[in-house]
């Protein structure tokens, strides 16, 4: 049924567990670990949260192309989907980290998904990372799956930023959003955000 | 509110609700669609602008230039560049262009699209956000146009639907009106049938009504048939079928009393001589044939002339009443010629004597019969010497108008034109002696004296003045009713009914005195029902709403033959004296009257008796349960 599911804009651990339970006991187990991690991180400073969440996903999710995981050329997976497959490509890492950090209480204004050009072994490839700005204008910290540690941007000369975006302004002016609204799913990012919200993140 | 009006309003309300609902819902959903599309456009434009700005390495001038370019080449309410803390760094904004849609429409259905926001970066640095919002005016114009077009289309569809509904209602209405008219007719005593409609519910209703009406008709016809048989037995001679002595004498009395006959009339007596001798010589059966031959000759007259009466007075004596002046002698001669031709076939010795008299109608019946008997005796005396067929005619000399008819007619016209006349009043009383209404024959002032209708009515019929005379009488009655409030009854001649101008004038007259009209009764002769039935129906249809009551007067033997009496919608019937006279003395006559009363009651008619002359008859008629009586005895005794 295409009943528009009304989603409140807030992290809800219970709803995350419900959504995970629907995907099976294995996912529920992973989700429980994530929820516990988010709960633990919530009491720590932001730098520690960055490290915890970065390590959580770098450890549990293996890099694999979307074509192999989903059978699609490009697929933006939600955190639960990545945990279900235990696999993802660069944007799936960034997505999972973005929403988990947001759930752990990091303001989304400080987080940015960044399209970067990465140079690896003399090759240039399109890549996506998560950048954390402690202050506006300050040098960001980069959360990446190519290099598992959290590093300032200046220590990543292999990355050239192209364009950044986040969820700021995406839902401005409305407290509620209908996850079933077909027009809200017109881009990969919007589609994903709607999906993640329905799973209880954000 | 009537059923039809309720349905019409309902249809109108439904069509309007559908119209308003459709336009409203469509406008609202269209607005929803436009709002979403505008928000998406805002977001996408902000995103692509931010993408371009992020490639400028944070060059503020270049960024401002790009923002200006975007603003100038698009339809934006504002394009704003803010720093990471939310402070505006650069903004272009402009007033909304004047749209085509009116202000009230924009206020009624506002289009509020969210602005689009996108992050701008320079390398790793976040350098704020782009926020922009498109004008909603164009969307409003489109919405306004679409709503108007939809409204116009739906109005057309609504009008087509209304026309179709109206036609449908008319289709339903026709049989419904017919059913209502039939029901009202039944209430008014008119048992008409209507065609069955095709609508099933109405069809069942009409079928039931028609069946009910048919049953009433059958009942009525059965009663009428029984009455006819009874009448044959009571009033008619078993052998010849003409009136019995008693009935003929009653008919004669009634004919002499009624006011619309001629001044002078005739009576012919026919006697088959030596009946006892003939019986002995020829035998009963042959004599019966002889009697039938005589009657056959006599019956030719009532069959061709209305008002003629034939009776068998006793044995071989027959009487023929001729309600016309100057025809008695030639009728007697013609009868004699006819009998002379047919009777010799039965052998010699069959002799007939005829006596005829012509007298003023105002003479009492015993004078008439005495004079006629004398004439017959003279004829018999003559036939003693001559044998065969003898006729003696006695006409009273000096009968008739001394003046010419032309002068008399002039006086009649003048009396009507100058309204010289008066109503005389005879009460119709119920059993308790209460006056039900007053019968008011008109007397016109002619020759300086008030003359009763019997002296001028035949002339008025010939001169086609009856309609004016009747209208004059009605106007006098209305004045009298207005003065004392007592109900009055006026005779209307059948000839007036045939006059096309009569009914409209009567309506106008009644319309001038609506209060008094409620107390007016109109008497029509039986002839009106037999000869002008359609006119009678029309009269009832037009006058009944005014409160005027209609009835038949001088109703007697002919009543059973009035076709569709159940459809005429009358209020009362006055039984003729010829039916009523002598009821006290003869059980059969009383039975006939009782049968008439029962039949007429079943049609919801009131029954009154005319020309009652003695208390015995009155008592017998009360026993027959008549509603009221009139006549010399009622006027004299007060009805008790």
CSV table of C-alpha atoms in Angstrom, one decimal, chain B residues 225-440:
chain,number,residue,atom,x,y,z
B,225,UNK,CA,-79.0,-2.1,-15.2
B,226,UNK,CA,-81.0,-3.4,-12.2
B,227,UNK,CA,-82.8,0.0,-12.0
B,228,UNK,CA,-83.6,-0.3,-15.7
B,229,UNK,CA,-85.2,-3.7,-15.1
B,230,UNK,CA,-87.0,-2.4,-12.1
B,231,UNK,CA,-88.2,0.6,-14.0
B,232,UNK,CA,-89.6,-1.6,-16.8
B,233,UNK,CA,-91.5,-3.6,-14.2
B,234,UNK,CA,-92.8,-0.6,-12.2
B,235,UNK,CA,-93.4,2.1,-14.8
B,236,UNK,CA,-94.2,0.2,-17.9
B,237,UNK,CA,-96.9,-2.0,-19.1
B,238,UNK,CA,-95.8,-5.6,-19.3
B,239,UNK,CA,-97.3,-6.2,-22.8
B,240,UNK,CA,-96.7,-3.0,-24.7
B,241,UNK,CA,-93.7,-1.4,-22.9
B,242,UNK,CA,-95.3,2.0,-22.6
B,243,UNK,CA,-96.0,3.8,-19.3
B,244,UNK,CA,-98.7,2.4,-17.0
B,245,UNK,CA,-101.7,4.5,-16.2
B,246,UNK,CA,-100.3,5.6,-12.9
B,247,UNK,CA,-96.9,6.5,-14.3
B,248,UNK,CA,-98.3,8.3,-17.3
B,249,UNK,CA,-100.5,10.4,-15.0
B,250,UNK,CA,-97.4,11.3,-12.9
B,251,UNK,CA,-95.5,12.1,-16.1
B,252,UNK,CA,-98.4,14.3,-17.2
B,253,UNK,CA,-98.5,16.2,-13.9
B,254,UNK,CA,-94.7,16.7,-14.0
B,255,UNK,CA,-94.9,17.9,-17.7
B,256,UNK,CA,-97.6,20.4,-16.8
B,257,UNK,CA,-95.6,21.7,-13.8
B,258,UNK,CA,-92.2,22.2,-15.4
B,259,UNK,CA,-91.3,25.7,-16.4
B,260,UNK,CA,-89.4,25.1,-19.6
B,261,UNK,CA,-92.3,23.6,-21.6
B,262,UNK,CA,-94.4,25.4,-24.2
B,263,UNK,CA,-97.3,27.5,-23.3
B,264,UNK,CA,-99.8,25.4,-25.2
B,265,UNK,CA,-99.5,21.6,-25.5
B,266,UNK,CA,-101.5,18.7,-26.9
B,267,UNK,CA,-102.9,15.4,-25.7
B,268,UNK,CA,-104.2,12.6,-27.9
B,269,UNK,CA,-106.2,9.7,-26.7
B,270,UNK,CA,-106.5,6.5,-28.7
B,271,UNK,CA,-109.1,3.8,-28.0
B,272,UNK,CA,-109.3,0.4,-29.5
B,273,UNK,CA,-113.0,-0.1,-29.4
B,274,UNK,CA,-114.8,-3.1,-28.0
B,275,UNK,CA,-111.8,-4.8,-26.6
B,276,UNK,CA,-113.9,-7.5,-24.8
B,277,UNK,CA,-115.7,-8.3,-28.1
B,278,UNK,CA,-112.4,-8.5,-30.0
B,279,UNK,CA,-111.0,-10.8,-27.4
B,280,UNK,CA,-114.0,-13.1,-27.8
B,281,UNK,CA,-113.9,-13.0,-31.6
B,282,UNK,CA,-110.2,-13.0,-32.4
B,283,UNK,CA,-108.6,-14.5,-29.3
B,284,UNK,CA,-106.2,-13.0,-26.8
B,285,UNK,CA,-103.1,-13.5,-28.9
B,286,UNK,CA,-104.4,-11.7,-32.0
B,287,UNK,CA,-105.7,-8.9,-29.8
B,288,UNK,CA,-102.3,-8.5,-28.2
B,289,UNK,CA,-100.8,-8.1,-31.7
B,290,UNK,CA,-103.4,-5.5,-32.4
B,291,UNK,CA,-102.5,-3.6,-29.3
B,292,UNK,CA,-98.8,-3.8,-30.2
B,293,UNK,CA,-99.5,-2.4,-33.6
B,294,UNK,CA,-101.3,0.6,-32.1
B,295,UNK,CA,-98.4,1.1,-29.7
B,296,UNK,CA,-95.9,0.9,-32.5
B,297,UNK,CA,-97.7,3.7,-34.3
B,298,UNK,CA,-97.7,5.8,-31.1
B,299,UNK,CA,-94.0,5.1,-30.1
B,300,UNK,CA,-92.8,6.8,-33.3
B,301,UNK,CA,-93.4,10.1,-31.6
B,302,UNK,CA,-91.4,9.8,-28.3
B,303,UNK,CA,-88.6,8.2,-30.4
B,304,UNK,CA,-88.3,11.2,-32.6
B,305,UNK,CA,-89.5,14.1,-30.4
B,306,UNK,CA,-88.0,14.6,-26.9
B,307,UNK,CA,-90.5,15.2,-24.2
B,308,UNK,CA,-93.3,13.1,-25.8
B,309,UNK,CA,-94.9,10.6,-23.5
B,310,UNK,CA,-97.0,7.5,-24.3
B,311,UNK,CA,-99.1,5.7,-21.8
B,312,UNK,CA,-101.6,2.8,-21.6
B,313,UNK,CA,-104.4,4.1,-19.5
B,314,UNK,CA,-106.3,0.9,-19.4
B,315,UNK,CA,-107.3,-2.0,-21.6
B,316,UNK,CA,-107.5,-0.5,-25.1
B,317,UNK,CA,-107.0,3.2,-24.1
B,318,UNK,CA,-103.7,4.9,-24.9
B,319,UNK,CA,-102.5,8.5,-24.4
B,320,UNK,CA,-99.9,10.5,-26.2
B,321,UNK,CA,-98.5,13.7,-24.6
B,322,UNK,CA,-97.2,16.3,-27.1
B,323,UNK,CA,-95.1,19.1,-25.6
B,324,UNK,CA,-95.7,21.4,-28.6
B,325,UNK,CA,-98.2,23.9,-29.8
B,326,UNK,CA,-100.5,23.4,-32.8
B,327,UNK,CA,-99.5,19.8,-33.6
B,328,UNK,CA,-102.3,17.8,-31.8
B,329,UNK,CA,-104.8,17.8,-34.7
B,330,UNK,CA,-102.3,16.8,-37.4
B,331,UNK,CA,-100.8,14.2,-35.1
B,332,UNK,CA,-104.2,12.7,-34.5
B,333,UNK,CA,-104.9,12.6,-38.2
B,334,UNK,CA,-101.5,11.1,-39.0
B,335,UNK,CA,-102.0,8.4,-36.3
B,336,UNK,CA,-105.4,7.6,-37.7
B,337,UNK,CA,-104.0,7.3,-41.2
B,338,UNK,CA,-101.2,5.0,-40.0
B,339,UNK,CA,-103.7,2.8,-38.1
B,340,UNK,CA,-106.1,2.8,-41.0
B,341,UNK,CA,-103.3,1.3,-43.1
B,342,UNK,CA,-102.2,-1.4,-40.7
B,343,UNK,CA,-105.2,-2.5,-38.6
B,344,UNK,CA,-107.5,-4.0,-41.4
B,345,UNK,CA,-104.9,-6.8,-41.7
B,346,UNK,CA,-106.4,-8.2,-38.5
B,347,UNK,CA,-109.9,-8.5,-40.0
B,348,UNK,CA,-113.1,-6.5,-40.0
B,349,UNK,CA,-114.5,-4.9,-36.8
B,350,UNK,CA,-111.2,-3.6,-35.5
B,351,UNK,CA,-112.1,0.0,-34.8
B,352,UNK,CA,-110.2,2.9,-33.3
B,353,UNK,CA,-111.4,6.2,-32.0
B,354,UNK,CA,-109.0,9.2,-31.4
B,355,UNK,CA,-109.6,12.3,-29.4
B,356,UNK,CA,-107.2,15.2,-29.3
B,357,UNK,CA,-107.1,18.4,-27.3
B,358,UNK,CA,-104.8,21.4,-27.3
B,359,UNK,CA,-104.8,23.4,-24.1
B,360,UNK,CA,-102.7,25.9,-22.2
B,361,UNK,CA,-100.3,24.0,-20.0
B,362,UNK,CA,-101.4,25.9,-16.9
B,363,UNK,CA,-104.6,24.0,-16.8
B,364,UNK,CA,-104.6,21.2,-14.2
B,365,UNK,CA,-104.3,17.6,-15.3
B,366,UNK,CA,-107.9,16.6,-14.5
B,367,UNK,CA,-109.1,19.3,-16.9
B,368,UNK,CA,-106.8,17.9,-19.6
B,369,UNK,CA,-108.0,14.4,-19.1
B,370,UNK,CA,-111.7,15.5,-18.9
B,371,UNK,CA,-111.5,17.5,-22.2
B,372,UNK,CA,-109.6,14.7,-23.9
B,373,UNK,CA,-112.1,12.1,-22.7
B,374,UNK,CA,-114.9,14.3,-24.0
B,375,UNK,CA,-113.3,14.6,-27.4
B,376,UNK,CA,-112.8,10.8,-27.5
B,377,UNK,CA,-116.4,10.3,-26.5
B,378,UNK,CA,-117.5,12.5,-29.4
B,379,UNK,CA,-115.3,10.6,-31.8
B,380,UNK,CA,-116.8,7.3,-30.6
B,381,UNK,CA,-120.2,8.6,-30.9
B,382,UNK,CA,-119.4,9.6,-34.5
B,383,UNK,CA,-117.9,6.2,-35.2
B,384,UNK,CA,-121.1,4.5,-34.0
B,385,UNK,CA,-122.7,6.0,-37.1
B,386,UNK,CA,-119.8,5.9,-39.5
B,387,UNK,CA,-117.7,3.0,-38.3
B,388,UNK,CA,-113.9,2.8,-38.7
B,389,UNK,CA,-111.5,5.5,-37.7
B,390,UNK,CA,-112.7,8.7,-36.3
B,391,UNK,CA,-110.8,11.7,-35.1
B,392,UNK,CA,-112.1,14.6,-33.0
B,393,UNK,CA,-109.9,17.5,-32.2
B,394,UNK,CA,-110.8,20.1,-29.6
B,395,UNK,CA,-108.7,23.2,-29.4
B,396,UNK,CA,-109.5,26.0,-27.0
B,397,UNK,CA,-109.9,29.1,-29.0
B,398,UNK,CA,-108.0,32.3,-28.2
B,399,UNK,CA,-104.9,30.4,-27.0
B,400,UNK,CA,-101.6,31.9,-27.9
B,401,UNK,CA,-100.2,35.3,-28.0
B,402,UNK,CA,-102.4,38.0,-29.3
B,403,UNK,CA,-99.3,40.1,-30.3
B,404,UNK,CA,-97.0,38.8,-32.9
B,405,UNK,CA,-93.9,36.9,-31.8
B,406,UNK,CA,-91.6,39.7,-33.0
B,407,UNK,CA,-93.0,42.2,-30.5
B,408,UNK,CA,-92.8,39.6,-27.7
B,409,UNK,CA,-89.2,38.9,-28.5
B,410,UNK,CA,-88.5,42.7,-28.4
B,411,UNK,CA,-89.9,42.9,-25.0
B,412,UNK,CA,-87.9,39.9,-23.9
B,413,UNK,CA,-84.7,41.5,-25.2
B,414,UNK,CA,-85.5,44.7,-23.4
B,415,UNK,CA,-86.3,43.0,-20.1
B,416,UNK,CA,-82.9,41.2,-20.2
B,417,UNK,CA,-81.0,44.3,-21.3
B,418,UNK,CA,-82.6,46.5,-18.7
B,419,UNK,CA,-82.4,43.7,-16.1
B,420,UNK,CA,-86.1,43.8,-15.4
B,421,UNK,CA,-86.9,40.7,-13.5
B,422,UNK,CA,-86.9,39.0,-10.1
B,423,UNK,CA,-86.2,35.7,-8.5
B,424,UNK,CA,-89.0,33.9,-6.7
B,425,UNK,CA,-87.9,31.5,-4.0
B,426,UNK,CA,-89.0,27.9,-3.2
B,427,UNK,CA,-87.2,26.2,-0.3
B,428,UNK,CA,-85.5,22.8,-0.5
B,429,UNK,CA,-85.7,21.4,3.0
B,430,UNK,CA,-84.1,18.5,4.7
B,431,UNK,CA,-85.9,16.0,7.0
B,432,UNK,CA,-85.7,18.3,10.0
B,433,UNK,CA,-87.3,21.1,8.0
B,434,UNK,CA,-84.1,23.1,7.7
B,435,UNK,CA,-83.8,25.0,4.4
B,436,UNK,CA,-80.9,23.5,2.4
B,437,UNK,CA,-81.1,26.0,-0.4
B,438,UNK,CA,-83.7,28.1,-2.2
B,439,UNK,CA,-84.7,27.2,-5.7
B,440,UNK,CA,-85.0,30.5,-7.6
